Tab-separated table of C-alpha atoms and ligand atoms in Angstrom:
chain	number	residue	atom	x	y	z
E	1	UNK	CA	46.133	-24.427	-54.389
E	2	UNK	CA	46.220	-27.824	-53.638
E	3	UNK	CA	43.581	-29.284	-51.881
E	4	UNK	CA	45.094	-30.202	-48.755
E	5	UNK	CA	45.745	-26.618	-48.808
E	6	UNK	CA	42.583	-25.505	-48.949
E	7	UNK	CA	41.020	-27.791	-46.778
E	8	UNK	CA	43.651	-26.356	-43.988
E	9	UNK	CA	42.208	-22.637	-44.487
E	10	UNK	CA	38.942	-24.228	-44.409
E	11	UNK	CA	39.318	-25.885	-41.278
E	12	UNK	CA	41.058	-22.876	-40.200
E	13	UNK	CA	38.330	-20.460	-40.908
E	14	UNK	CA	35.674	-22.603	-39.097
E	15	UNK	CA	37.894	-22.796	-36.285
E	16	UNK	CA	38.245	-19.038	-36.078
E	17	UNK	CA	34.198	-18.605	-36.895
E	18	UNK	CA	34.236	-20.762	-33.475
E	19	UNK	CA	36.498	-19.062	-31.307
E	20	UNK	CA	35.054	-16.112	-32.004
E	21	UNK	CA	31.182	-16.891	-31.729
E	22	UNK	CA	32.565	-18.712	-28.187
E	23	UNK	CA	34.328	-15.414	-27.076
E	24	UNK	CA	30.907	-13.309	-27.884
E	25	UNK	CA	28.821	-15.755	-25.990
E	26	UNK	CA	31.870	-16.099	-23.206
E	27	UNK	CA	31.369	-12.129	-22.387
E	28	UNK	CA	29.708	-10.792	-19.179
E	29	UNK	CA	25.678	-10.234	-19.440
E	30	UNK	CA	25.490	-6.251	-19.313
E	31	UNK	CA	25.475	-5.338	-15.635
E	32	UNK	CA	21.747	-5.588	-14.636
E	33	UNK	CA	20.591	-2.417	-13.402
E	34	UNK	CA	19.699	-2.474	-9.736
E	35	UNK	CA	16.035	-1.512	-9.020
E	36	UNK	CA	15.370	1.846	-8.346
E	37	UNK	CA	12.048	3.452	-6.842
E	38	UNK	CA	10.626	6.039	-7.803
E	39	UNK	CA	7.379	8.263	-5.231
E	40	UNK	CA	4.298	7.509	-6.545
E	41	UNK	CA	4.949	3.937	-7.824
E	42	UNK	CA	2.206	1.815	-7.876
E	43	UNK	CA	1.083	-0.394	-4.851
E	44	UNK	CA	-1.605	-2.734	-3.772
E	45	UNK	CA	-3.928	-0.829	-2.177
E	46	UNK	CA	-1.459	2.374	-1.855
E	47	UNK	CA	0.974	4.256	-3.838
E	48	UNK	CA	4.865	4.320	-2.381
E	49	UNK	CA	5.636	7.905	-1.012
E	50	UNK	CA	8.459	8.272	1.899
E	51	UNK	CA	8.059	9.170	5.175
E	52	UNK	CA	10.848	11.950	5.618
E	53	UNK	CA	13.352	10.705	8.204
E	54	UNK	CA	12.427	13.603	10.383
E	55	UNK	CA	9.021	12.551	10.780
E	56	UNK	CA	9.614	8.647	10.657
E	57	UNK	CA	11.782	9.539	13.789
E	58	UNK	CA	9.769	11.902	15.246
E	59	UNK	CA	6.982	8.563	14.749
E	60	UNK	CA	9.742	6.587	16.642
E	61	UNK	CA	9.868	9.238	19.275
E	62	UNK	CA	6.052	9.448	20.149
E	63	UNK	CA	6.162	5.896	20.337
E	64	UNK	CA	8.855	5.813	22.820
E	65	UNK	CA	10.614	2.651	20.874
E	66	UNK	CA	13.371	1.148	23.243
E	67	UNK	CA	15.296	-1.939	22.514
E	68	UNK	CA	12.472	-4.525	23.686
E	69	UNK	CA	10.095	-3.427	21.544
E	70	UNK	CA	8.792	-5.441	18.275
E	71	UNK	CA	8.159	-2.539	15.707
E	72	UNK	CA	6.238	-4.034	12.549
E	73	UNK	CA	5.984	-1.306	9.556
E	74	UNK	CA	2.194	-2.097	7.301
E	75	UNK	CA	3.354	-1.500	3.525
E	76	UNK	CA	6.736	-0.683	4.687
E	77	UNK	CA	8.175	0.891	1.404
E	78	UNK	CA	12.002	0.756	1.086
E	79	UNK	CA	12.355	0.119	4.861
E	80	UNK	CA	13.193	3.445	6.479
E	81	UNK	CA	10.878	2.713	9.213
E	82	UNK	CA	12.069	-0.237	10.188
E	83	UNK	CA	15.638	0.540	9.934
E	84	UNK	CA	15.501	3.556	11.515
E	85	UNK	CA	13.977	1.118	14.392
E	86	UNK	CA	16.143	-1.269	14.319
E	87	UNK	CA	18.963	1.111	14.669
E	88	UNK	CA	17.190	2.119	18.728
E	89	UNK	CA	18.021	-1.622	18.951
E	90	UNK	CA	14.490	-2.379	18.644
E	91	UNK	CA	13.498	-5.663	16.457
E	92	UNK	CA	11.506	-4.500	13.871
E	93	UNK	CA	9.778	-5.889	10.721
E	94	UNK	CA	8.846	-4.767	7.292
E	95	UNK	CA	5.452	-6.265	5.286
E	96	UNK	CA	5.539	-4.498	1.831
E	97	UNK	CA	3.398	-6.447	-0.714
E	98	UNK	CA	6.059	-5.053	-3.778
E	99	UNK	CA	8.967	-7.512	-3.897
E	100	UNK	CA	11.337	-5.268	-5.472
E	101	UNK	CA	10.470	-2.978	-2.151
E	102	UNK	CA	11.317	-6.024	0.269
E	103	UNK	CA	14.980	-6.997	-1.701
E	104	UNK	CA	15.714	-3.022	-2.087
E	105	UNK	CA	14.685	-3.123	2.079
E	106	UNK	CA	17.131	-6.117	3.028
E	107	UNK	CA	20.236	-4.498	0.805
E	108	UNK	CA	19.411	-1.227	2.790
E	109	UNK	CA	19.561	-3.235	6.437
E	110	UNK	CA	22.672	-4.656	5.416
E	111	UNK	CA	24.234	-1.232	4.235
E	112	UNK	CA	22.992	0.181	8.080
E	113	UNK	CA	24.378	-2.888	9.415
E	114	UNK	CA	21.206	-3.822	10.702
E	115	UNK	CA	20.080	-7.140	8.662
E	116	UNK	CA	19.987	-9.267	12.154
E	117	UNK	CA	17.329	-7.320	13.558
E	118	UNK	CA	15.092	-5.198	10.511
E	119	UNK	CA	13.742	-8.277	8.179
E	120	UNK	CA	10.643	-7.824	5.508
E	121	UNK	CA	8.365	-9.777	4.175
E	122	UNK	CA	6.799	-9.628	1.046
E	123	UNK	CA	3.162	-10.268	1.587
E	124	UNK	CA	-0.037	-8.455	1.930
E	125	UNK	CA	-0.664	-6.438	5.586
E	126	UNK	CA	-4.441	-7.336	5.116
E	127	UNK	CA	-3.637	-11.090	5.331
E	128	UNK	CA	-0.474	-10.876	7.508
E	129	UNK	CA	-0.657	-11.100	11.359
E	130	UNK	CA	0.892	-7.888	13.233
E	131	UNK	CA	-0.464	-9.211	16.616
E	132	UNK	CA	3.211	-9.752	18.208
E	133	UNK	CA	3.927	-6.215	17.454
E	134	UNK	CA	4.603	-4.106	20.565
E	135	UNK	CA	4.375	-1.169	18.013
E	136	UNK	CA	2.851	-0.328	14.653
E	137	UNK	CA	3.916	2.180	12.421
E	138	UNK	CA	1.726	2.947	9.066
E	139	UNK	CA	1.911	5.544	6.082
E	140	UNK	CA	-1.355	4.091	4.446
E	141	UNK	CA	-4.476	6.152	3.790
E	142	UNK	CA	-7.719	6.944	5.884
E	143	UNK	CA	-9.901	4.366	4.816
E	144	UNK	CA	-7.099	1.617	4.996
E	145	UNK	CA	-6.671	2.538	8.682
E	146	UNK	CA	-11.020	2.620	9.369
E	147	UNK	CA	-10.437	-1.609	7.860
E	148	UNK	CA	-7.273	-1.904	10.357
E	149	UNK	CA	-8.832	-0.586	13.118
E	150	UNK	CA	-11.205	-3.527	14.666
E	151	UNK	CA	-7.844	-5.821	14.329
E	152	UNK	CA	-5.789	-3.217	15.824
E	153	UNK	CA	-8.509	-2.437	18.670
E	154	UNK	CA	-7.725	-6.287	19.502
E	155	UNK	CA	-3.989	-6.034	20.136
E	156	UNK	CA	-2.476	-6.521	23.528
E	157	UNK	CA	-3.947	-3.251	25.363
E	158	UNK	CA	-0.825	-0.596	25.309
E	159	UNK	CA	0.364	-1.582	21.846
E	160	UNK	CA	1.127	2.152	20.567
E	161	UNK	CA	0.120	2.436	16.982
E	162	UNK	CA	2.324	5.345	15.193
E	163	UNK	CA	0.688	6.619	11.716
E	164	UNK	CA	2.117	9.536	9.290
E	165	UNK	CA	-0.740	11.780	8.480
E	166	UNK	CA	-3.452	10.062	8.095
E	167	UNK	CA	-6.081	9.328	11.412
E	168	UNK	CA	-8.678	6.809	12.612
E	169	UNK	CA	-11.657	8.263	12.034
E	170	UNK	CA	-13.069	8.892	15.595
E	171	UNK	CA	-10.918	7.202	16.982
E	172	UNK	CA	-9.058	10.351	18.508
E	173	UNK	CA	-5.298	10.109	18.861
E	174	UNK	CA	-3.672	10.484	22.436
E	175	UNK	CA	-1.070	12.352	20.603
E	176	UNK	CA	-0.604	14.385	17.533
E	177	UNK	CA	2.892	15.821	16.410
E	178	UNK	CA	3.689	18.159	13.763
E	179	UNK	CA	7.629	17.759	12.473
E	180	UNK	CA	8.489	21.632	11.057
E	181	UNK	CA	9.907	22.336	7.890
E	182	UNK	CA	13.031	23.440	9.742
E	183	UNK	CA	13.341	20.473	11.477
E	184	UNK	CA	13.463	18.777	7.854
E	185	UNK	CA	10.063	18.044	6.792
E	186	UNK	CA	8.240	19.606	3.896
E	187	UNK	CA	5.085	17.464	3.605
E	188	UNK	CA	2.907	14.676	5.108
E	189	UNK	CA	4.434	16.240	8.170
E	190	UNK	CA	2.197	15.232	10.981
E	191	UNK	CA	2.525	11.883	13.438
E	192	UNK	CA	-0.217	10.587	15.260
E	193	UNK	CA	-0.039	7.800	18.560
E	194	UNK	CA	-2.597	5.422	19.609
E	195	UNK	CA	-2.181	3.411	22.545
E	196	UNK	CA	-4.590	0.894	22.497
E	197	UNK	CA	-6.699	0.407	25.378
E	198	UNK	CA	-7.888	-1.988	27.496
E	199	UNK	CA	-11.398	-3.258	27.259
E	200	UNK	CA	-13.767	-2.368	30.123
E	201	UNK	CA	-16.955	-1.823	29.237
E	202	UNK	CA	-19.330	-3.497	30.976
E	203	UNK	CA	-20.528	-3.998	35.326
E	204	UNK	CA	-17.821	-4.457	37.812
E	205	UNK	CA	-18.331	-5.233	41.632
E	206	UNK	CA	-16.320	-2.610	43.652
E	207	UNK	CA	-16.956	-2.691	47.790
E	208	UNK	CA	-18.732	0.525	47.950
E	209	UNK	CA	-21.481	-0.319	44.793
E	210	UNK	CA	-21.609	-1.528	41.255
E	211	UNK	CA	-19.439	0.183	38.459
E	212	UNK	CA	-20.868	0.790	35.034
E	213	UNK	CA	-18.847	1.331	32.803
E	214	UNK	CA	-19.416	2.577	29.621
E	215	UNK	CA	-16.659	2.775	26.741
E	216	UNK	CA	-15.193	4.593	23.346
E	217	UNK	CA	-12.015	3.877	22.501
E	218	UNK	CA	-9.997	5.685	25.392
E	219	UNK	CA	-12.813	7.384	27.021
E	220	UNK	CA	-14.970	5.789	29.809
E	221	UNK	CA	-17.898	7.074	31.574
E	222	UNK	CA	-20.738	5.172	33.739
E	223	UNK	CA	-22.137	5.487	37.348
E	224	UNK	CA	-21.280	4.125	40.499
E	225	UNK	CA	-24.379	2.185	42.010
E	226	UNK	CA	-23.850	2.807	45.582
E	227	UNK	CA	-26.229	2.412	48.719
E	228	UNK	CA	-26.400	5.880	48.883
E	229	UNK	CA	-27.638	6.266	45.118
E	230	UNK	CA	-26.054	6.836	41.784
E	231	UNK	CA	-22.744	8.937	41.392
E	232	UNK	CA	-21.600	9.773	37.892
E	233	UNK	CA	-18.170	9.260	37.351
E	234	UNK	CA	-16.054	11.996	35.569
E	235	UNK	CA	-12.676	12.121	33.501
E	236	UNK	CA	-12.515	8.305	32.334
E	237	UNK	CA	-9.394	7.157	30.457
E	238	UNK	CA	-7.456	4.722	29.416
E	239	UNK	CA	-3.924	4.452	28.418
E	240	UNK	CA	-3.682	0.955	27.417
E	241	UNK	CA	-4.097	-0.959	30.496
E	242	UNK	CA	-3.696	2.306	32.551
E	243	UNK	CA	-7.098	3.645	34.035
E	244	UNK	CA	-8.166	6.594	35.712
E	245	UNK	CA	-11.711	8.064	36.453
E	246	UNK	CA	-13.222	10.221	39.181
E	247	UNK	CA	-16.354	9.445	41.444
E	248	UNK	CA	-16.824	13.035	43.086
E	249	UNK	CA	-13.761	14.345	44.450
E	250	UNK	CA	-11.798	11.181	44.434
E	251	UNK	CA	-9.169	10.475	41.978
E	252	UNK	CA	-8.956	7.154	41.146
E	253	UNK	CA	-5.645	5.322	39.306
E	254	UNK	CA	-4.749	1.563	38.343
E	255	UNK	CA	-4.232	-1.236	35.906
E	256	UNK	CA	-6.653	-2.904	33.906
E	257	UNK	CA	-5.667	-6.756	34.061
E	258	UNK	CA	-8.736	-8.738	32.151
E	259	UNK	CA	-11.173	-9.639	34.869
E	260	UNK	CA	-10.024	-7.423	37.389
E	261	UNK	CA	-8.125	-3.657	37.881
E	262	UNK	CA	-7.236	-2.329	40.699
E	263	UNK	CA	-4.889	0.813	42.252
E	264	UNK	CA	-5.388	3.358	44.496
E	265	UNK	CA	-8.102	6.433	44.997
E	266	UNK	CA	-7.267	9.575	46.453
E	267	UNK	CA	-9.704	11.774	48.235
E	268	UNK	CA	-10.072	14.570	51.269
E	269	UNK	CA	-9.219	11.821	53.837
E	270	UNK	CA	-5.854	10.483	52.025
E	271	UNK	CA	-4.782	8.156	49.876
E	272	UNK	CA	-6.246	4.356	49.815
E	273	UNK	CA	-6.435	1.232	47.839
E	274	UNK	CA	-9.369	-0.102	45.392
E	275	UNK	CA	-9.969	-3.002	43.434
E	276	UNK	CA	-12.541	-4.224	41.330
E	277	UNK	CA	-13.765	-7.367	39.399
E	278	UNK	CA	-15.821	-7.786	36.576
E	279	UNK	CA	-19.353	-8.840	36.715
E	280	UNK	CA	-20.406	-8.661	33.161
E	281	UNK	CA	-19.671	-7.252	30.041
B	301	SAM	C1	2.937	5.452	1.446
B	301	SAM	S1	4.044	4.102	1.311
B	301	SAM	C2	4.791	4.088	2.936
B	301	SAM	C3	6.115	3.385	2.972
B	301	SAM	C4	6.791	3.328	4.340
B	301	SAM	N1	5.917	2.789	5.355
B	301	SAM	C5	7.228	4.692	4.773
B	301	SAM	O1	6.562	5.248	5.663
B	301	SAM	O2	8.220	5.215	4.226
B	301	SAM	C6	2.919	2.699	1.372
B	301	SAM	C7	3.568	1.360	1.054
B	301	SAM	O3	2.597	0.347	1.245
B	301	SAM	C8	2.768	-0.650	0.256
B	301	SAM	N2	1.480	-1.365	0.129
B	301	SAM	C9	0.348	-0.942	-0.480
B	301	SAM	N3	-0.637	-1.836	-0.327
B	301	SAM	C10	-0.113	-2.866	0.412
B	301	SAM	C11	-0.634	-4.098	0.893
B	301	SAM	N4	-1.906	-4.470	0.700
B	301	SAM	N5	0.182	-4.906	1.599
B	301	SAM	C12	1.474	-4.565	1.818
B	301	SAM	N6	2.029	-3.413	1.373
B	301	SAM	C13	1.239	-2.571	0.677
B	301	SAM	C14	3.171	0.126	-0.977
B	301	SAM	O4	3.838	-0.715	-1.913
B	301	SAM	C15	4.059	1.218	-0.375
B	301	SAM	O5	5.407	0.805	-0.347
């Protein structure tokens, strides 16, 4: 062989060496594997189990979600919540603290055709602010809902707060649902609503006396401090900024607005308006 010959195959061999180490690098990376959750996955301060869609609508239901509402899911898993919301034509919003949660949450919005209106967030619900919310929904755990509750006590009075299974301590719900294994659910079955209500506790100056009023959660009692003495009242409650109480026979309905409230009271001799304006709390 001469040596221009080999030095020919040489080059020729480095060349192919080359090609072929560019062609190997050249290839597609192996198709990443999209994530994939699996119940009982780690999370911050809870694990990740599903609310069933029977119950997560049933949540919707007690709710009564419409299209002007601003639904806002705490720890909101893969998004089912706030999907499922977003498809009543509600806005609704997902804080999940896993980030793998919030991407797998936007790919699902965009599958439902939804991505406009159902975004997530990855952050923690402990440090995020849910005060816009018109509703809350919440698959967390008793003693995550006890450190909610003060913060949720302050929302806007009538935000309804949705939660699968797990309650508020003594803070009694208005309503409690129970979704049926026919209907599709098998466990952590049960919804519970809160509306929160208005705050009233305290003395309010009516024309016939001095109201005291005094408050847990929903429930009001007190005395009427009329001329004529002291009058228990009887069946306080609040729904939101809705009020109603009895003094005697009289039935008396209207709206909590801050300072003042106000509606009408109906007794023996008809049907009349009241109003009344805070003195103190
Ligand atoms: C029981 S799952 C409920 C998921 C979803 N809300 C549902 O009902 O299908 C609770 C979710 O809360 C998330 N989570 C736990 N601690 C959190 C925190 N501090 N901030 C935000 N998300 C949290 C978990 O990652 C999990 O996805």
């Amino acid at each position: 062989m001469t040596m221009h010959r080999f030095l020919r195959q040489l080059l020729l061999a480095w060349f192919l060496v080359v090609m072929t180490s560019i062609n190997v690098f050249a290839q597609a990376p192996p198709e990443s594997k999209e994530f994939e959750p699996v119940v009982g996955q780690e999370g911050k301060d809870v694990v990740w189990v599903p609310t069933p869609q029977a119950l997560a609508d049933k949540m919707l239901n007690l709710a009564k979600v419409t299209p002007q509402d601003y639904v806002i899911d705490l720890g909101s898993g893969d998004g089912r919540i706030v999907i499922t919301a977003a498809k009543r034509g509600a806005r609704a919003h997902g804080i999940e603290y896993n980030p793998d949660m919030v991407e797998l949450s936007k790919r699902l919005a965009a599958k439902e055709g939804v991505a406009e209106k159902a975004t997530f967030a990855k952050a923690d619900l402990f440090e995020s602010d849910f005060s816009m919310a018109t509703v809350i929904t919440m698959f967390l755990l008793p003693e995550i809902n006890l450190r909610l509750r003060p913060a949720i006590l302050n929302l806007k009075p009538g935000t309804r707060i949705a939660s699968n299974s797990f309650n508020m301590g003594d803070w009694i719900a208005d309503q409690t649902v129970e979704v049926t294994r026919a209907e599709g659910c098998d466990s952590y079955c049960t919804a519970y609503l809160w509306i929160v209500p208005a705050k009233v506790e305290g003395r309010w100056k009516l024309p016939q006396g001095e109201l005291v009023l005094k408050q847990t959660y929903q429930m009001i009692s007190g005395d009427l401090n009329a001329g004529a003495g002291r009058i228990s009242i009887s069946d306080g409650r609040l729904s939101g900024d809705q009020i109603s109480f009895k003094i005697g026979n009289s039935q008396y309905t209207g709206r909590v607005t801050g300072g003042a409230m106000g509606g009408t009271f109906t007794s023996d001799k008809g049907t009349a308006n009241w109003s009344a304006n805070r003195v103190s709390n």
